Short mmCIF file of C-alpha atoms in Angstrom, two decimals:
data_model
loop_
_atom_site.label_atom_id
_atom_site.label_comp_id
_atom_site.label_asym_id
_atom_site.label_seq_id
_atom_site.Cartn_x
_atom_site.Cartn_y
_atom_site.Cartn_z
CA MET W 1 1.51 16.75 -14.96
CA ILE W 2 3.95 15.32 -12.43
CA SER W 3 6.43 17.61 -10.81
CA VAL W 4 9.99 16.33 -10.57
CA GLN W 5 10.97 19.18 -8.29
CA GLY W 6 11.24 16.87 -5.30
CA PHE W 7 13.76 14.75 -7.16
CA ILE W 8 16.08 17.60 -8.07
CA SER W 9 15.90 19.64 -4.89
CA PHE W 10 18.97 21.28 -3.44
CA SER W 11 19.31 18.67 -0.71
CA LEU W 12 19.40 15.82 -3.24
CA LYS W 13 21.92 17.68 -5.39
CA SER W 14 24.06 18.16 -2.33
CA PHE W 15 23.76 14.45 -1.59
CA PHE W 16 25.19 13.58 -4.99
CA VAL W 17 27.99 16.12 -4.60
CA VAL W 18 29.01 14.59 -1.29
CA LEU W 19 28.98 11.11 -2.82
CA SER W 20 31.06 12.32 -5.74
CA ILE W 21 33.66 13.92 -3.49
CA ALA W 22 33.82 10.80 -1.38
CA GLY W 23 34.24 8.61 -4.47
CA ILE W 24 31.08 6.69 -3.72
CA THR W 25 28.73 5.54 -6.46
CA ALA W 26 25.25 6.90 -5.88
CA PRO W 27 22.29 4.54 -6.11
CA SER W 28 19.95 5.02 -9.04
CA PHE W 29 16.99 7.18 -8.05
CA ALA W 30 14.03 7.03 -10.41
CA GLN W 31 12.56 10.23 -11.74
CA ILE W 32 8.95 10.21 -12.83
CA HIS W 33 8.43 10.91 -16.50
CA SER W 34 4.96 12.26 -17.25
CA ASP W 35 5.31 11.33 -20.90
CA SER W 36 2.87 9.53 -23.18
CA PHE W 37 4.35 6.06 -22.67
CA ILE W 38 1.50 4.57 -20.61
CA GLU W 39 -1.17 6.37 -22.61
CA LYS W 40 0.23 4.90 -25.83
CA LEU W 41 0.11 1.41 -24.34
CA LEU W 42 -3.50 1.92 -23.32
CA LYS W 43 -4.46 3.27 -26.75
CA LYS W 44 -2.89 0.23 -28.43
CA ASN W 45 -5.49 -1.85 -26.59
CA PRO W 46 -8.84 -0.13 -27.30
CA ASP W 47 -10.77 -3.31 -26.51
CA ARG W 48 -9.47 -3.05 -22.95
CA PHE W 49 -9.27 0.68 -22.29
CA SER W 50 -11.36 2.72 -24.76
CA LYS W 51 -14.10 3.36 -22.19
CA ILE W 52 -11.59 4.62 -19.64
CA LEU W 53 -9.67 6.75 -22.13
CA LYS W 54 -12.82 8.42 -23.46
CA ASP W 55 -13.83 9.65 -20.02
CA HIS W 56 -10.63 9.71 -17.94
CA SER W 57 -11.92 12.50 -15.69
CA LYS W 58 -14.91 10.39 -14.69
CA TYR W 59 -12.77 7.42 -13.75
CA GLU W 60 -10.02 9.52 -12.12
CA VAL W 61 -7.34 7.07 -13.27
CA GLN W 62 -3.77 7.60 -12.08
CA ILE W 63 -0.96 5.17 -12.92
CA LEU W 64 2.73 4.82 -12.07
CA TYR W 65 4.90 2.16 -13.72
CA THR W 66 8.59 1.64 -12.98
CA LYS W 67 10.74 -0.29 -15.43
CA ILE W 68 13.69 -2.02 -13.79
CA ASP W 69 16.96 -2.88 -15.51
CA ARG W 70 19.83 -4.54 -13.70
CA ASN W 71 23.51 -4.57 -14.56
CA ARG W 72 25.79 -7.60 -14.39
CA LYS W 73 26.22 -7.07 -10.66
CA GLY W 74 22.45 -7.18 -10.18
CA GLN W 75 22.20 -3.49 -9.29
CA PRO W 76 18.88 -2.03 -10.47
CA ASP W 77 18.23 1.10 -12.49
CA PHE W 78 14.73 2.53 -12.41
CA TYR W 79 12.77 4.44 -15.03
CA THR W 80 9.29 5.54 -13.96
CA HIS W 81 6.43 6.58 -16.23
CA GLY W 82 3.33 8.36 -14.98
CA TYR W 83 -0.19 8.71 -16.35
CA ARG W 84 -2.33 11.60 -15.07
CA VAL W 85 -0.62 11.52 -11.66
CA ASP W 86 -1.54 14.57 -9.64
CA ALA W 87 -1.14 14.79 -5.86
CA SER W 88 -3.64 17.65 -5.76
CA LYS W 89 -6.41 15.35 -7.03
CA TYR W 90 -7.89 13.67 -3.98
CA PHE W 91 -8.85 10.00 -3.94
CA TYR W 92 -9.71 7.86 -0.96
CA PRO W 93 -6.76 5.49 -0.37
CA ALA W 94 -8.80 2.71 1.28
CA SER W 95 -6.67 -0.16 2.57
CA THR W 96 -3.40 0.99 1.01
CA VAL W 97 -2.78 2.93 4.26
CA LYS W 98 -2.23 -0.43 5.95
CA LEU W 99 1.17 -1.02 4.38
CA PRO W 100 2.86 1.99 6.05
CA ALA W 101 1.17 0.94 9.30
CA ILE W 102 3.02 -2.37 9.19
CA VAL W 103 6.46 -0.93 8.46
CA LEU W 104 6.05 1.83 11.07
CA ALA W 105 4.92 -0.72 13.67
CA PHE W 106 7.95 -2.91 12.88
CA GLU W 107 10.21 0.12 13.05
CA LYS W 108 8.79 1.13 16.43
CA LEU W 109 9.25 -2.39 17.79
CA ASN W 110 12.87 -2.41 16.64
CA LYS W 111 13.47 0.87 18.42
CA LEU W 112 11.95 -0.57 21.60
CA GLY W 113 13.85 -3.85 21.26
CA ILE W 114 10.64 -5.91 21.17
CA ASP W 115 10.14 -8.93 18.92
CA LYS W 116 7.18 -8.61 16.54
CA TYR W 117 5.78 -11.94 17.75
CA THR W 118 5.58 -10.77 21.36
CA PRO W 119 1.95 -10.68 22.58
CA MET W 120 0.50 -7.16 22.33
CA LEU W 121 -2.53 -6.52 24.52
CA THR W 122 -4.67 -3.50 23.75
CA GLY W 123 -6.63 -1.74 26.47
CA ALA W 124 -9.45 0.83 26.40
CA SER W 125 -9.40 4.13 28.26
CA ARG W 126 -12.33 5.89 26.58
CA PRO W 127 -15.96 4.80 25.97
CA GLU W 128 -15.51 4.54 22.19
CA GLN W 129 -12.44 2.32 22.46
CA THR W 130 -12.37 -1.48 22.56
CA ALA W 131 -9.82 -3.79 24.14
CA VAL W 132 -8.15 -6.90 22.68
CA VAL W 133 -6.42 -9.48 24.87
CA VAL W 134 -6.99 -12.67 22.83
CA ASP W 135 -6.85 -13.61 19.16
CA THR W 136 -8.28 -17.03 18.42
CA THR W 137 -6.91 -16.92 14.84
CA ALA W 138 -3.30 -16.89 16.09
CA GLU W 139 -1.42 -20.11 16.75
CA ASN W 140 -0.90 -19.19 20.42
CA GLY W 141 -4.28 -17.49 20.80
CA LEU W 142 -2.71 -14.10 21.48
CA PRO W 143 -2.56 -10.90 19.42
CA SER W 144 0.78 -9.58 18.20
CA VAL W 145 2.07 -7.05 15.70
CA ALA W 146 3.27 -9.90 13.49
CA HIS W 147 -0.12 -11.60 13.42
CA TYR W 148 -1.92 -8.33 12.75
CA ALA W 149 0.50 -7.72 9.87
CA LYS W 150 -0.23 -11.17 8.45
CA LYS W 151 -3.97 -10.53 8.57
CA ILE W 152 -3.50 -7.20 6.82
CA LEU W 153 -1.36 -8.58 4.00
CA LEU W 154 -3.31 -11.78 3.46
CA ALA W 155 -6.87 -10.53 3.89
CA SER W 156 -6.71 -6.73 4.34
CA ASP W 157 -8.17 -7.01 7.84
CA ASN W 158 -9.49 -3.65 9.04
CA ASP W 159 -9.36 -4.37 12.77
CA ALA W 160 -5.73 -5.44 12.42
CA PHE W 161 -4.91 -2.05 10.90
CA ASN W 162 -6.78 -0.27 13.68
CA ARG W 163 -4.68 -2.04 16.32
CA LEU W 164 -1.43 -1.03 14.62
CA TYR W 165 -2.75 2.53 14.24
CA GLU W 166 -3.39 2.56 17.99
CA PHE W 167 0.06 1.20 18.78
CA ILE W 168 1.81 3.74 16.54
CA GLY W 169 -0.38 6.71 17.49
CA GLN W 170 -1.88 9.20 15.05
CA GLU W 171 0.76 11.88 15.50
CA ALA W 172 3.71 9.50 15.26
CA PHE W 173 2.12 7.78 12.24
CA ASN W 174 1.95 11.02 10.28
CA ASP W 175 5.10 12.71 11.51
CA SER W 176 7.23 9.61 10.95
CA LEU W 177 6.17 9.45 7.31
CA HIS W 178 6.57 13.19 6.83
CA ARG W 179 10.11 13.12 8.23
CA LYS W 180 11.03 10.41 5.75
CA GLY W 181 9.88 12.60 2.88
CA TYR W 182 6.39 11.19 2.41
CA LYS W 183 4.72 14.58 2.54
CA ASN W 184 1.42 13.94 0.74
CA VAL W 185 0.05 11.62 3.42
CA ARG W 186 -2.63 12.18 6.05
CA ILE W 187 -3.66 9.26 8.26
CA THR W 188 -6.53 10.51 10.38
CA HIS W 189 -8.76 7.60 11.34
CA ARG W 190 -9.34 3.95 12.03
CA LEU W 191 -11.05 1.92 9.30
CA GLU W 192 -14.63 0.68 9.24
CA SER W 193 -15.16 2.35 12.57
CA SER W 194 -17.85 4.64 13.96
CA ILE W 195 -15.29 6.54 16.04
CA GLY W 196 -15.48 10.21 15.12
CA THR W 197 -12.70 12.44 13.78
CA GLU W 198 -11.81 14.01 17.11
CA ASN W 199 -11.85 10.68 18.95
CA ASN W 200 -9.48 9.19 16.37
CA ARG W 201 -6.82 11.50 17.78
CA TYR W 202 -6.96 9.37 20.94
CA THR W 203 -5.38 5.93 20.69
CA ASN W 204 -5.68 3.04 23.11
CA PRO W 205 -3.21 2.07 25.82
CA VAL W 206 -1.06 -0.89 24.82
CA ARG W 207 1.20 -3.30 26.68
CA PHE W 208 3.52 -6.12 25.63
CA GLU W 209 3.84 -9.20 27.79
CA GLU W 210 6.42 -11.97 27.81
CA ASN W 211 6.07 -15.06 29.99
CA GLY W 212 3.36 -13.33 31.97
CA SER W 213 5.41 -10.21 32.67
CA VAL W 214 4.86 -6.75 31.19
CA ILE W 215 7.98 -5.71 29.26
CA PHE W 216 6.60 -2.47 27.84
CA GLU W 217 3.55 -0.38 28.62
CA GLN W 218 2.29 2.55 26.58
CA PRO W 219 -0.46 4.79 27.96
CA GLN W 220 -3.22 6.32 25.88
CA GLN W 221 -1.84 8.75 23.32
CA PHE W 222 -3.39 11.95 22.00
CA SER W 223 -2.40 13.71 18.80
CA GLN W 224 -1.67 17.35 19.50
CA LYS W 225 -1.90 18.05 15.77
CA ASP W 226 -4.94 18.08 13.53
CA TYR W 227 -4.14 16.27 10.27
CA ARG W 228 -7.37 16.98 8.45
CA SER W 229 -7.14 18.66 5.06
CA ALA W 230 -6.76 22.43 5.26
CA VAL W 231 -9.21 22.81 2.36
CA PRO W 232 -12.60 21.15 1.87
CA LEU W 233 -12.53 17.88 -0.08
CA LEU W 234 -15.95 17.21 -1.58
CA LYS W 235 -16.61 14.29 -3.94
CA GLY W 236 -19.62 12.87 -5.73
CA LYS W 237 -23.07 14.29 -6.40
CA GLY W 238 -24.74 12.72 -3.38
CA TYR W 239 -24.38 10.25 -0.53
CA MET W 240 -26.45 8.00 1.68
CA LYS W 241 -26.93 8.80 5.35
CA ASP W 242 -29.12 6.59 7.52
CA ASP W 243 -30.65 5.10 4.35
CA VAL W 244 -31.63 8.55 3.08
CA LEU W 245 -30.10 10.13 -0.03
CA VAL W 246 -28.45 13.50 0.61
CA ASN W 247 -28.14 15.42 -2.66
CA GLU W 248 -24.83 17.10 -2.02
CA PRO W 249 -21.17 16.01 -2.27
CA PHE W 250 -19.66 13.73 0.36
CA ASP W 251 -17.10 15.37 2.64
CA PHE W 252 -13.65 13.70 2.67
CA THR W 253 -11.95 16.59 4.48
CA GLY W 254 -11.31 14.48 7.59
CA LYS W 255 -10.54 11.26 5.72
CA ASN W 256 -7.22 9.54 5.08
CA PHE W 257 -5.09 10.60 2.13
CA PHE W 258 -2.12 8.77 0.58
CA ALA W 259 -0.97 10.20 -2.75
CA LEU W 260 -0.12 7.75 -5.52
CA GLU W 261 3.49 8.91 -5.77
CA GLU W 262 3.94 8.28 -2.05
CA GLN W 263 2.47 4.79 -2.33
CA HIS W 264 4.80 3.95 -5.19
CA LYS W 265 7.78 5.38 -3.34
CA LEU W 266 6.94 3.38 -0.20
CA LEU W 267 6.68 0.15 -2.17
CA LYS W 268 10.08 0.80 -3.72
CA ALA W 269 11.55 1.49 -0.27
CA ILE W 270 10.29 -1.90 0.90
CA MET W 271 11.33 -3.93 -2.13
CA PHE W 272 14.58 -2.05 -2.90
CA PRO W 273 15.69 -0.43 0.37
CA GLU W 274 19.28 0.04 -0.80
CA SER W 275 18.09 1.98 -3.84
CA VAL W 276 16.27 4.81 -2.08
CA PRO W 277 17.80 7.71 -0.14
CA ALA W 278 18.69 6.72 3.41
CA GLY W 279 16.17 9.18 4.82
CA GLU W 280 13.30 7.42 3.06
CA ARG W 281 14.16 3.95 4.36
CA PHE W 282 12.63 2.23 7.35
CA ASN W 283 14.62 0.77 10.22
CA LEU W 284 13.75 -2.86 9.49
CA THR W 285 15.66 -6.06 10.13
CA LYS W 286 16.48 -8.74 7.59
CA ASP W 287 13.75 -10.85 9.17
CA ASP W 288 11.27 -7.98 8.81
CA TYR W 289 11.94 -7.81 5.08
CA SER W 290 11.62 -11.60 4.71
CA PHE W 291 8.32 -11.42 6.60
CA LEU W 292 7.03 -8.67 4.32
CA TYR W 293 8.10 -10.46 1.14
CA GLN W 294 6.44 -13.66 2.31
CA TYR W 295 3.07 -12.33 3.35
CA MET W 296 2.80 -9.66 0.65
CA SER W 297 3.00 -12.46 -1.94
CA GLN W 298 1.57 -15.51 -0.15
CA PHE W 299 -1.81 -16.89 -1.23
CA PRO W 300 -4.45 -17.67 1.41
CA VAL W 301 -4.33 -21.40 0.63
CA GLU W 302 -0.63 -21.37 1.56
CA THR W 303 -1.40 -19.99 5.01
CA SER W 304 -1.31 -21.87 8.31
CA TYR W 305 -2.69 -19.15 10.61
CA PRO W 306 -5.36 -17.82 10.46
CA GLN W 307 -6.43 -21.34 9.54
CA HIS W 308 -9.78 -20.35 8.03
CA TYR W 309 -8.10 -18.31 5.27
CA THR W 310 -7.33 -21.57 3.47
CA ASP W 311 -11.02 -22.41 3.07
CA ASP W 312 -12.66 -18.99 3.07
CA LEU W 313 -10.38 -16.99 0.77
CA TYR W 314 -9.34 -17.57 -2.85
CA ASP W 315 -5.96 -16.96 -4.51
CA GLY W 316 -6.85 -13.59 -6.01
CA TYR W 317 -8.68 -12.23 -2.97
CA VAL W 318 -6.30 -9.28 -2.59
CA LYS W 319 -4.57 -9.48 -5.99
CA PHE W 320 -6.13 -6.89 -8.31
CA LEU W 321 -3.40 -5.98 -10.80
CA LEU W 322 -2.74 -8.65 -13.46
CA PHE W 323 -4.96 -11.23 -11.74
CA GLY W 324 -8.17 -9.18 -11.43
CA GLY W 325 -9.19 -10.80 -8.16
CA LYS W 326 -9.68 -14.15 -9.89
CA LYS W 327 -11.18 -16.98 -7.82
CA SER W 328 -9.44 -19.71 -9.82
CA ARG W 329 -6.00 -21.07 -8.94
CA LEU W 330 -3.29 -18.58 -9.89
CA PRO W 331 0.17 -19.44 -11.26
CA ARG W 332 2.83 -19.96 -8.60
CA HIS W 333 5.78 -18.65 -10.63
CA ILE W 334 4.26 -15.15 -10.82
CA ARG W 335 3.96 -13.29 -7.53
CA LEU W 336 2.47 -9.94 -6.63
CA PHE W 337 4.12 -8.34 -3.61
CA ASN W 338 1.32 -5.90 -3.10
CA LYS W 339 -1.20 -3.99 -1.03
CA CYS W 340 -4.55 -3.21 -2.59
CA GLY W 341 -7.75 -1.60 -1.42
CA ASP W 342 -11.26 -0.53 -2.35
CA ALA W 343 -13.71 1.82 -0.63
CA TYR W 344 -16.09 4.66 -1.53
CA GLY W 345 -15.86 3.53 -5.16
CA TYR W 346 -12.08 3.85 -5.36
CA MET W 347 -10.07 0.76 -6.26
CA LEU W 348 -6.29 0.69 -5.89
CA ASP W 349 -3.39 -1.68 -6.11
CA ASN W 350 0.29 -1.18 -5.49
CA ALA W 351 2.49 -4.07 -6.57
CA TYR W 352 5.98 -5.30 -7.27
CA VAL W 353 5.39 -8.01 -9.88
CA ALA W 354 7.92 -10.81 -10.31
CA ASP W 355 7.87 -13.72 -12.76
CA PHE W 356 10.52 -16.12 -11.51
CA GLU W 357 10.41 -18.30 -14.63
CA LYS W 358 10.79 -15.55 -17.22
CA GLY W 359 12.93 -13.17 -15.16
CA ILE W 360 10.47 -10.28 -15.25
CA GLU W 361 10.08 -7.61 -12.57
CA PHE W 362 8.41 -4.22 -12.39
CA LEU W 363 6.57 -1.85 -10.05
CA LEU W 364 3.00 -0.80 -10.83
CA THR W 365 0.59 1.41 -8.88
CA ALA W 366 -2.88 2.49 -9.99
CA VAL W 367 -6.18 3.94 -8.81
CA ILE W 368 -9.56 4.11 -10.54
CA TYR W 369 -12.94 5.47 -9.45
CA CYS W 370 -15.64 2.84 -10.00
CA ASN W 371 -18.90 4.58 -9.19
CA GLU W 372 -21.10 5.08 -12.23
CA ASP W 373 -23.94 6.83 -10.37
CA ASP W 374 -21.52 9.03 -8.38
CA ILE W 375 -23.43 8.37 -5.15
CA LEU W 376 -21.19 7.74 -2.14
CA ASN W 377 -21.70 5.55 0.89
CA ASP W 378 -24.41 3.40 -0.71
CA ASN W 379 -22.26 0.28 -1.14
CA LYS W 380 -23.28 0.18 -4.79
CA TYR W 381 -19.96 0.46 -6.55
CA ASP W 382 -18.75 -0.93 -9.86
CA TYR W 383 -15.70 -2.86 -8.71
CA GLU W 384 -16.63 -6.04 -10.59
CA ALA W 385 -17.72 -4.33 -13.80
CA VAL W 386 -15.13 -1.55 -14.01
CA GLY W 387 -12.40 -1.77 -11.38
CA LEU W 388 -11.22 -5.37 -11.51
CA PRO W 389 -11.23 -5.62 -15.34
CA PHE W 390 -9.22 -2.39 -15.50
CA MET W 391 -6.68 -3.63 -12.95
CA GLU W 392 -6.34 -7.01 -14.66
CA ASN W 393 -5.95 -5.48 -18.10
CA LEU W 394 -3.49 -2.84 -16.94
CA GLY W 395 -1.33 -5.50 -15.31
CA LYS W 396 -1.50 -7.67 -18.43
CA VAL W 397 -0.55 -4.84 -20.80
CA ILE W 398 2.48 -3.91 -18.71
CA PHE W 399 3.40 -7.58 -18.30
CA GLU W 400 3.15 -8.15 -22.05
CA TYR W 401 5.40 -5.16 -22.67
CA GLU W 402 7.91 -6.49 -20.15
CA LEU W 403 7.78 -9.93 -21.73
CA ASN W 404 8.74 -8.57 -25.13
CA ARG W 405 11.32 -5.95 -24.24
CA LYS W 406 15.02 -6.80 -24.34
CA ARG W 407 17.17 -6.93 -21.24
CA SER W 408 20.94 -6.95 -21.29
CA ASP W 409 21.04 -9.07 -18.14
CA ARG W 410 18.49 -11.40 -16.59
CA PRO W 411 17.60 -10.20 -13.07
CA ASP W 412 18.48 -12.34 -10.08
CA LEU W 413 15.20 -12.49 -8.16
CA SER W 414 16.32 -14.98 -5.53
CA ARG W 415 15.97 -12.34 -2.81
CA TYR W 416 12.21 -12.52 -3.25
CA GLU W 417 11.90 -16.30 -3.47
CA VAL W 418 10.65 -16.91 0.04
CA GLU W 419 9.33 -19.97 1.79
CA TYR W 420 5.59 -19.97 2.37
CA ASP W 421 3.70 -21.45 5.31
CA LYS W 422 2.74 -24.52 3.30
#
């Protein structure tokens, strides 16, 4: 069951009262309805979902779908349905943690008055840390927050996330999200890294240079707070360690956590910033939003830099929902503005879907556990057999529903029609 307590708290009630007194029309905030809507859609398609529905606890499926209706002025109303969403049920968020890293890095740059294309050089002040002073995949050969963000959104690059994590700092990363109301989030470590839990509290020194001069320098940071889970988080029946099977659950206590509701809320804050409470928004510029909309939806073949993405990556490389990671050419009139991820058997996607020909838009977030043998850390997961078909079918079922439902007004989606690299 999904609690709606956070949506009807005293502070939010007070917010509406103030707006009412001031004669201001409040934006439409979506409540989550843990009804049977999604489950009924799944049951209507047994050929696609019977296996998942029969053993939902095994697959740990959680889904959030937001229906969007706009009035004649183009203002959106949101109605969100949930399926088995439970913030107390841990899942590993994989690469979905990279999206908040981008918006927090942009926000920090805006506070400092630094352009996101300014070269960012990362140092190393501890033995486990590594430095970065060049990036051969960038047009100018230099690393920057903007180029790291591109690599994250286009190819889910792990090192790019790690560099933004180091720039933001572990404590600021977590506390910034918590202050904005994203409470069920713990970002504790770099990705695909051998750096231990304690050492992840230390982040590298960073400096920004312009025309050969240092315009900002940040020393090594250390998180005074420990963001690990207060209770043990054990998953699976066994795990591999140094090529040896350990017959006990894998410990996720010190791993990242990013609840599904928080992911969905973050996506909405990016795609509809005017429609979320001011405290949940990010301090981004118009150009920041255009950047996000472009690279969240751009296909690798449409990319200029990194140049090798055009040849090495296929259209559906990071498009799980609706497209199922397809390697064939995908339609250009349908775009997923998304951030997906897969690791430790968990597959996730978090997408705003827009069909510019048919005037369809919706938000969809989902996670599924794809690990039939329940052994962790063996790199033998069932993404191809279970995860991708589920994501494709879920996206299609929601899309089909959207295609057939009546709308009083066709949405104006021009805000999201961006120009791609090529």
